[in-house]
PDB file of C-alpha atoms in Angstrom:
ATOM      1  CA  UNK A   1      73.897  13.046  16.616  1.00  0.00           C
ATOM      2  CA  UNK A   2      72.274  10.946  13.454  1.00  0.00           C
ATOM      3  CA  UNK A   3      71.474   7.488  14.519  1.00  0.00           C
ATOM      4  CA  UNK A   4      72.421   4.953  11.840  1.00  0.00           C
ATOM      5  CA  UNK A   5      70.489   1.848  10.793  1.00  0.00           C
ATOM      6  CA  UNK A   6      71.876  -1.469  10.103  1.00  0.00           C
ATOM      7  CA  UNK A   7      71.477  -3.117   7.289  1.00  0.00           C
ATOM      8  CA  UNK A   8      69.023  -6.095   8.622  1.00  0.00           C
ATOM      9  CA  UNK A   9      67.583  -3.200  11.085  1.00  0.00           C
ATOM     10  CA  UNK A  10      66.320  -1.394   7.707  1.00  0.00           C
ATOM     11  CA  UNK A  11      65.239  -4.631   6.110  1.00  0.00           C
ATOM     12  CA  UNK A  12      63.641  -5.863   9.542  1.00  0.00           C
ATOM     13  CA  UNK A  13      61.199  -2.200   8.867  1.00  0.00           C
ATOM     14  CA  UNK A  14      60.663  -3.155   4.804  1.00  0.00           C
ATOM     15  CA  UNK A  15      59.772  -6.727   5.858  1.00  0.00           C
ATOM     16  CA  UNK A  16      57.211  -5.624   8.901  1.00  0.00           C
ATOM     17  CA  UNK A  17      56.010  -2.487   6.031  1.00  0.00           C
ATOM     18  CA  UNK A  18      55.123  -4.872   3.488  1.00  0.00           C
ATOM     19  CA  UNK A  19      53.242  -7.360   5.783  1.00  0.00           C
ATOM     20  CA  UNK A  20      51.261  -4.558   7.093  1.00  0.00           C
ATOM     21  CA  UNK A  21      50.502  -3.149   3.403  1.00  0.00           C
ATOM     22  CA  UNK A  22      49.221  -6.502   2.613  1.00  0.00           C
ATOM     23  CA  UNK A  23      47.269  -6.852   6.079  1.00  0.00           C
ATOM     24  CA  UNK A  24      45.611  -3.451   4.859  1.00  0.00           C
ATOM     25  CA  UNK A  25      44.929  -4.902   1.537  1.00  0.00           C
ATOM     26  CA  UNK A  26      43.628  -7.662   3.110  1.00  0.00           C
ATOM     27  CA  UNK A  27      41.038  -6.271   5.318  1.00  0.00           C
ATOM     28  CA  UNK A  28      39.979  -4.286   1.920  1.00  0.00           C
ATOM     29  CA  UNK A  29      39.604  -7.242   0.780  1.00  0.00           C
ATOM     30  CA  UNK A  30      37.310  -8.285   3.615  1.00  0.00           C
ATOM     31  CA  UNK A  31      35.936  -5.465   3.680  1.00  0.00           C
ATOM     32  CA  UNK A  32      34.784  -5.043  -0.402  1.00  0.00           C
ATOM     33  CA  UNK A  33      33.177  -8.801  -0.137  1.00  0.00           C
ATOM     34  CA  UNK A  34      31.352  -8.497   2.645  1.00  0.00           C
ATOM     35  CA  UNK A  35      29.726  -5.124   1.022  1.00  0.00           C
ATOM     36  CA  UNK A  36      29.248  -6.663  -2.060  1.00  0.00           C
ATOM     37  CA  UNK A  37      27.884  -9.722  -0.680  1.00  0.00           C
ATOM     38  CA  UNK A  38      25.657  -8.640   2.152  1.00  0.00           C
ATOM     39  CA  UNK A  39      25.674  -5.430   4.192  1.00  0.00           C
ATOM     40  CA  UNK A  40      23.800  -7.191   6.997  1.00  0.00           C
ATOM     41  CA  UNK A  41      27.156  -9.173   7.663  1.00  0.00           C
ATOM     42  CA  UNK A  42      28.808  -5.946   8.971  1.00  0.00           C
ATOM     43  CA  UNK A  43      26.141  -5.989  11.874  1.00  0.00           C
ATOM     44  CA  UNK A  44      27.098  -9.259  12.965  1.00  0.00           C
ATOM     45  CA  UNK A  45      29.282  -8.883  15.703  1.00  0.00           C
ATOM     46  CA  UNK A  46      30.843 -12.165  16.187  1.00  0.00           C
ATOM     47  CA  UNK A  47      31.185 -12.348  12.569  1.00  0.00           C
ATOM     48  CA  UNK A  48      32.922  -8.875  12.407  1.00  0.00           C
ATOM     49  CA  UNK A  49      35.001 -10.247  15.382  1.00  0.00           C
ATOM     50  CA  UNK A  50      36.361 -13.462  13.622  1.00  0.00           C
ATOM     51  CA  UNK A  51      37.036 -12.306  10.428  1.00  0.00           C
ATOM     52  CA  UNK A  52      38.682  -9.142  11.260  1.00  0.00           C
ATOM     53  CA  UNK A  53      40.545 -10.022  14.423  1.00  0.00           C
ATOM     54  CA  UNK A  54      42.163 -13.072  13.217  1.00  0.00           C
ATOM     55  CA  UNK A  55      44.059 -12.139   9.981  1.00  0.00           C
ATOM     56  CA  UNK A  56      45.050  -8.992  12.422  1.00  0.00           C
ATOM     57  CA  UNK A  57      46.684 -11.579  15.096  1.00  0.00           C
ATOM     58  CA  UNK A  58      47.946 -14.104  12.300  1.00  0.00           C
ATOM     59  CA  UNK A  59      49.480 -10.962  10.338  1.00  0.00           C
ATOM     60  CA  UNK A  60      51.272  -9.303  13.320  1.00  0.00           C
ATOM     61  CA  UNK A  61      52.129 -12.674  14.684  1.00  0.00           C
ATOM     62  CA  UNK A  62      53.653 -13.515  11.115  1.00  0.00           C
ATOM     63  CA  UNK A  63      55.736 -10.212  11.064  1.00  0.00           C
ATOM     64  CA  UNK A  64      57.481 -10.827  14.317  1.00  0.00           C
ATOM     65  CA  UNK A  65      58.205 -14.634  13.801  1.00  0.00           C
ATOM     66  CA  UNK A  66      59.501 -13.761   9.974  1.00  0.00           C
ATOM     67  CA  UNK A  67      61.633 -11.177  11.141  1.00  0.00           C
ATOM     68  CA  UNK A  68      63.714 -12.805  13.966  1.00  0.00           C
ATOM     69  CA  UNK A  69      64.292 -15.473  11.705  1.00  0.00           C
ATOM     70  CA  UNK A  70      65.471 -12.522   9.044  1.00  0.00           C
ATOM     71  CA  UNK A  71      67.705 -11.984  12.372  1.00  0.00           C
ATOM     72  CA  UNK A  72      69.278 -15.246  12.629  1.00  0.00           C
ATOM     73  CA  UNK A  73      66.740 -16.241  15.549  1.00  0.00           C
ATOM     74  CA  UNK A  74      67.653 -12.907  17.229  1.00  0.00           C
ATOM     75  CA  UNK A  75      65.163 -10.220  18.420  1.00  0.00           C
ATOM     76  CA  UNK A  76      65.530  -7.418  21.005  1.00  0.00           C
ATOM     77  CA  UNK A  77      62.047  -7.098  22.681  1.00  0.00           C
ATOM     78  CA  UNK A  78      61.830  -3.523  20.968  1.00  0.00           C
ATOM     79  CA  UNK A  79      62.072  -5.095  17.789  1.00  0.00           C
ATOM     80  CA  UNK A  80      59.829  -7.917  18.105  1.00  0.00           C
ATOM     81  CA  UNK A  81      57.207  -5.400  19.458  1.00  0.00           C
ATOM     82  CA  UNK A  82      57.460  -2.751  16.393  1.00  0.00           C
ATOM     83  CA  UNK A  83      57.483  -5.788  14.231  1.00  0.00           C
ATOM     84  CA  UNK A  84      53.994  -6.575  15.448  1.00  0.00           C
ATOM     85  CA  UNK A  85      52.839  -2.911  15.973  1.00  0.00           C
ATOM     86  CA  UNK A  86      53.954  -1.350  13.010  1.00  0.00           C
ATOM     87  CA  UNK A  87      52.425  -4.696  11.098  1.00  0.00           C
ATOM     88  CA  UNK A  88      48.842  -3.830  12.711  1.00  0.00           C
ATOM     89  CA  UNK A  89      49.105   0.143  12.515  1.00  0.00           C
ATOM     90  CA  UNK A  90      49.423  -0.339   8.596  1.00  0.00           C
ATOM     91  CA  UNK A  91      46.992  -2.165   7.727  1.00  0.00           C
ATOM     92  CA  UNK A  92      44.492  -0.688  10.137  1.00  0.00           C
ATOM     93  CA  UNK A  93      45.249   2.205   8.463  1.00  0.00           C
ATOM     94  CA  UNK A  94      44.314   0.740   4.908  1.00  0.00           C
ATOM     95  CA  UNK A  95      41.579  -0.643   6.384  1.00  0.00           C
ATOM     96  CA  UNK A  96      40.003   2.688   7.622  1.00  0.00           C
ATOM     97  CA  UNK A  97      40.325   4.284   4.025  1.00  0.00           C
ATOM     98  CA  UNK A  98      38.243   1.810   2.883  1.00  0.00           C
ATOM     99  CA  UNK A  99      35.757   2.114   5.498  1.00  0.00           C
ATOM    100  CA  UNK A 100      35.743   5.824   4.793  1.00  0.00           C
ATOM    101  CA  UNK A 101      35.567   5.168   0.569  1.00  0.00           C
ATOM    102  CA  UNK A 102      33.090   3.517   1.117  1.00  0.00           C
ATOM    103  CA  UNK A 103      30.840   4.304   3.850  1.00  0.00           C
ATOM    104  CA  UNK A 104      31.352   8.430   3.548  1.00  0.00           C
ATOM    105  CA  UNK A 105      31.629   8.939  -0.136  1.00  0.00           C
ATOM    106  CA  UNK A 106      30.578   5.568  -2.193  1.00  0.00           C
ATOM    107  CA  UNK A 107      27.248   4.739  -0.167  1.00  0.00           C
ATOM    108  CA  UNK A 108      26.550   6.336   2.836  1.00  0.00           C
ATOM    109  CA  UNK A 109      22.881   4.824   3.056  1.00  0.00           C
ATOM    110  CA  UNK A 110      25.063   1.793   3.738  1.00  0.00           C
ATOM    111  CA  UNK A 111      26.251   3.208   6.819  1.00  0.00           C
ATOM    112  CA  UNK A 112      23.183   3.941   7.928  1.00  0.00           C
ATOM    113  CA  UNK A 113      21.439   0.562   6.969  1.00  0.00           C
ATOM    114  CA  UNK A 114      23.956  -0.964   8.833  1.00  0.00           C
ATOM    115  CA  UNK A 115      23.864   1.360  11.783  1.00  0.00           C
ATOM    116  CA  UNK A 116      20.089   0.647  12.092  1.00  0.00           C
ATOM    117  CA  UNK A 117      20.711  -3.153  11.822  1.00  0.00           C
ATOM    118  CA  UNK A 118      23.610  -3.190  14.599  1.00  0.00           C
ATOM    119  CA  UNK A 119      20.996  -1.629  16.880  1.00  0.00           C
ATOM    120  CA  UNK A 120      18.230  -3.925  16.383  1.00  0.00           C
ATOM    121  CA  UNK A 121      21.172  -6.306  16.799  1.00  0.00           C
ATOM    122  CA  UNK A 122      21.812  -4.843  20.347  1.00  0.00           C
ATOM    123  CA  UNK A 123      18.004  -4.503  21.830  1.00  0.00           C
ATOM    124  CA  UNK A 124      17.487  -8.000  21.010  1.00  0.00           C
ATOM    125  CA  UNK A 125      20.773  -8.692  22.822  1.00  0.00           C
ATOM    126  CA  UNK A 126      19.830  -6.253  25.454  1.00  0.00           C
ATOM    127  CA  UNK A 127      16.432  -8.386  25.862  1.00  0.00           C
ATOM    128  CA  UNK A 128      18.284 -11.574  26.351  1.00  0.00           C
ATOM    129  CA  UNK A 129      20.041 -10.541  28.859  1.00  0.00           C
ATOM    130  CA  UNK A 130      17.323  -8.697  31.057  1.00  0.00           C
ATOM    131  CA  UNK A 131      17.907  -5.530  30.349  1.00  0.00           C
ATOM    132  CA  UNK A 132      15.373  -2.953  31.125  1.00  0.00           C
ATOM    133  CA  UNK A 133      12.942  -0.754  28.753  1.00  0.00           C
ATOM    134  CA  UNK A 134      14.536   2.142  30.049  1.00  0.00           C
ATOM    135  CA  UNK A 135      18.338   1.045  29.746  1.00  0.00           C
ATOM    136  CA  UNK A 136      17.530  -0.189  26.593  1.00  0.00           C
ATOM    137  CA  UNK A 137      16.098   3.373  25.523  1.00  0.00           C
ATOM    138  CA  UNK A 138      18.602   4.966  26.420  1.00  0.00           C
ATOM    139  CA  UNK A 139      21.382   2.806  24.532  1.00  0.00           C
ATOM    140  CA  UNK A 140      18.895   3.239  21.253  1.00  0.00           C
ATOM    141  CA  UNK A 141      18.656   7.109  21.851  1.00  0.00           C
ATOM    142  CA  UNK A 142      22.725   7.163  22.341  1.00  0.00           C
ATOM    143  CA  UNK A 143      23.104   4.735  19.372  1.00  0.00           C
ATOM    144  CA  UNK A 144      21.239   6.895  16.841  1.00  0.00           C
ATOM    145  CA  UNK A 145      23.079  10.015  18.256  1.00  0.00           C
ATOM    146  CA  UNK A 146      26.450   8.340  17.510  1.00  0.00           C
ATOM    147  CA  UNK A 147      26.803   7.420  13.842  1.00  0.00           C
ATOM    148  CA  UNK A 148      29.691   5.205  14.071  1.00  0.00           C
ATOM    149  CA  UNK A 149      30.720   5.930  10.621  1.00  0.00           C
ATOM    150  CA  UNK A 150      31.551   9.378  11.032  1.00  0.00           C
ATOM    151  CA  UNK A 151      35.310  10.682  11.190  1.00  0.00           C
ATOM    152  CA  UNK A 152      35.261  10.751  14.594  1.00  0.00           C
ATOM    153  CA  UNK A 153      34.466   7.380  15.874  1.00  0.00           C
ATOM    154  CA  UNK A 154      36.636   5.721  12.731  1.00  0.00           C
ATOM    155  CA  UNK A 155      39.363   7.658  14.525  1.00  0.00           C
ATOM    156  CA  UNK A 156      38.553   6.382  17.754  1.00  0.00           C
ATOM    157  CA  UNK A 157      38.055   2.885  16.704  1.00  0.00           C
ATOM    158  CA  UNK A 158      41.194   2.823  15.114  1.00  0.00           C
ATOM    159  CA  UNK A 159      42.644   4.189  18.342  1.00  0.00           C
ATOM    160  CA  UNK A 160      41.130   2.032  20.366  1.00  0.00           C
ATOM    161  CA  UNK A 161      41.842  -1.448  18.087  1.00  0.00           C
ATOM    162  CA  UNK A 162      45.621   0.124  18.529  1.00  0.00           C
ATOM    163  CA  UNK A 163      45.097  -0.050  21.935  1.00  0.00           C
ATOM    164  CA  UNK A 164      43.982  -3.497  22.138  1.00  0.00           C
ATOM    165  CA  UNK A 165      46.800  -4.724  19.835  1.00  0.00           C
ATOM    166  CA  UNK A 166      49.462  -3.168  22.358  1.00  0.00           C
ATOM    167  CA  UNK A 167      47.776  -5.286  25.066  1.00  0.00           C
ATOM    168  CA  UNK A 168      48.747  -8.262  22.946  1.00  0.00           C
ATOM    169  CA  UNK A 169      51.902  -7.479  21.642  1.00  0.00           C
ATOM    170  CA  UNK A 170      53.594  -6.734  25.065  1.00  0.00           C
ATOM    171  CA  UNK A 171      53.649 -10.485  25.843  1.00  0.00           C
ATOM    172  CA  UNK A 172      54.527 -11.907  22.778  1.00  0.00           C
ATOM    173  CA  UNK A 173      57.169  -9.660  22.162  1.00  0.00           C
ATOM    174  CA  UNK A 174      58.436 -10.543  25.802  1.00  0.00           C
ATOM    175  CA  UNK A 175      57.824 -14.298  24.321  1.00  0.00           C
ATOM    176  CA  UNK A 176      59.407 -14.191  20.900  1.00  0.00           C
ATOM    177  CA  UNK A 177      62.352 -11.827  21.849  1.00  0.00           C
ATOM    178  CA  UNK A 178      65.799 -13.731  22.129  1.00  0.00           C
ATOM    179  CA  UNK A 179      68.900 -11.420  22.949  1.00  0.00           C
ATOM    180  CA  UNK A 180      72.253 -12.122  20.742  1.00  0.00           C
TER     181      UNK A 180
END
């Protein structure tokens, strides 16, 4: 048996599409600048943190708040949690064909560069916080072992940022859903 979609149901999935296309486009954005600008910026954790994570949040926080009022103020907790998921999974998506544009086929020395910057970036950090020579070792020697811009670990970190997202979106979806 076919389901069939409502009307708003279909226009609910355009809406959430189109905020995720332009989340992607976004963190292009982000992601172009920041090259163009200064390489070094994409070791900087915090940095990488702020300006990634919170047009993510805003975006699939957006997406569920613009579609319930596309609803009337109504939103099953299904909806309100594909609003925000599908939102995220887009433009994470977009996001990860940049990384791979441009870290596997426009400059991969970039990659690298950055790869050895995030780990002088972590020994300091390491240091700080009393870390042994020989833990410390070991997290270089794993560290250069592990390119993090191969296909693999983009993969995984998408995966994994996927992961994270659900964590969030399980509560405000229980938060923002209101039954008819």
């Amino acid at each position: 048996m076919k389901k069939k979609y409502g009307y708003m149901e279909i226009n609910m999935r355009k809406n959430t599409i189109g905020l995720g296309v332009k989340l992607g486009t976004l963190l292009f954005i982000i992601t172009a600048i920041i090259y163009i600008v200064d390489i070094n910026y994409f070791s900087n954790f915090l940095l990488m943190l702020v300006v990634y994570r919170v047009p993510v949040i805003l975006f699939g926080i957006y997406a569920v708040i613009n579609n319930k009022k596309f609803n009337n103020g109504f939103l099953s907790f299904k909806e309100a949690f594909t609003s925000y998921f599908l939102c995220i999974v887009l433009g994470y998506f977009i996001y990860n064909l940049a990384i791979i544009a441009i870290f596997k086929f426009i400059d991969p020395v970039a990659a690298e560069i950055i790869n050895e910057n995030t780990m002088v970036a972590m020994k300091e950090w390491m240091k700080s916080f009393g870390a042994t020579s020989e833990m410390i070792s070991a997290t270089m020697q794993e560290m250069q072992k592990n390119n993090p811009y191969s296909y693999f670990n983009i993969a995984t970190e998408f995966f994994t940022r996927l992961l994270m997202n659900t964590i969030f979106a399980i509560p405000l979806a229980l938060m923002l859903k209101k039954q008819n």
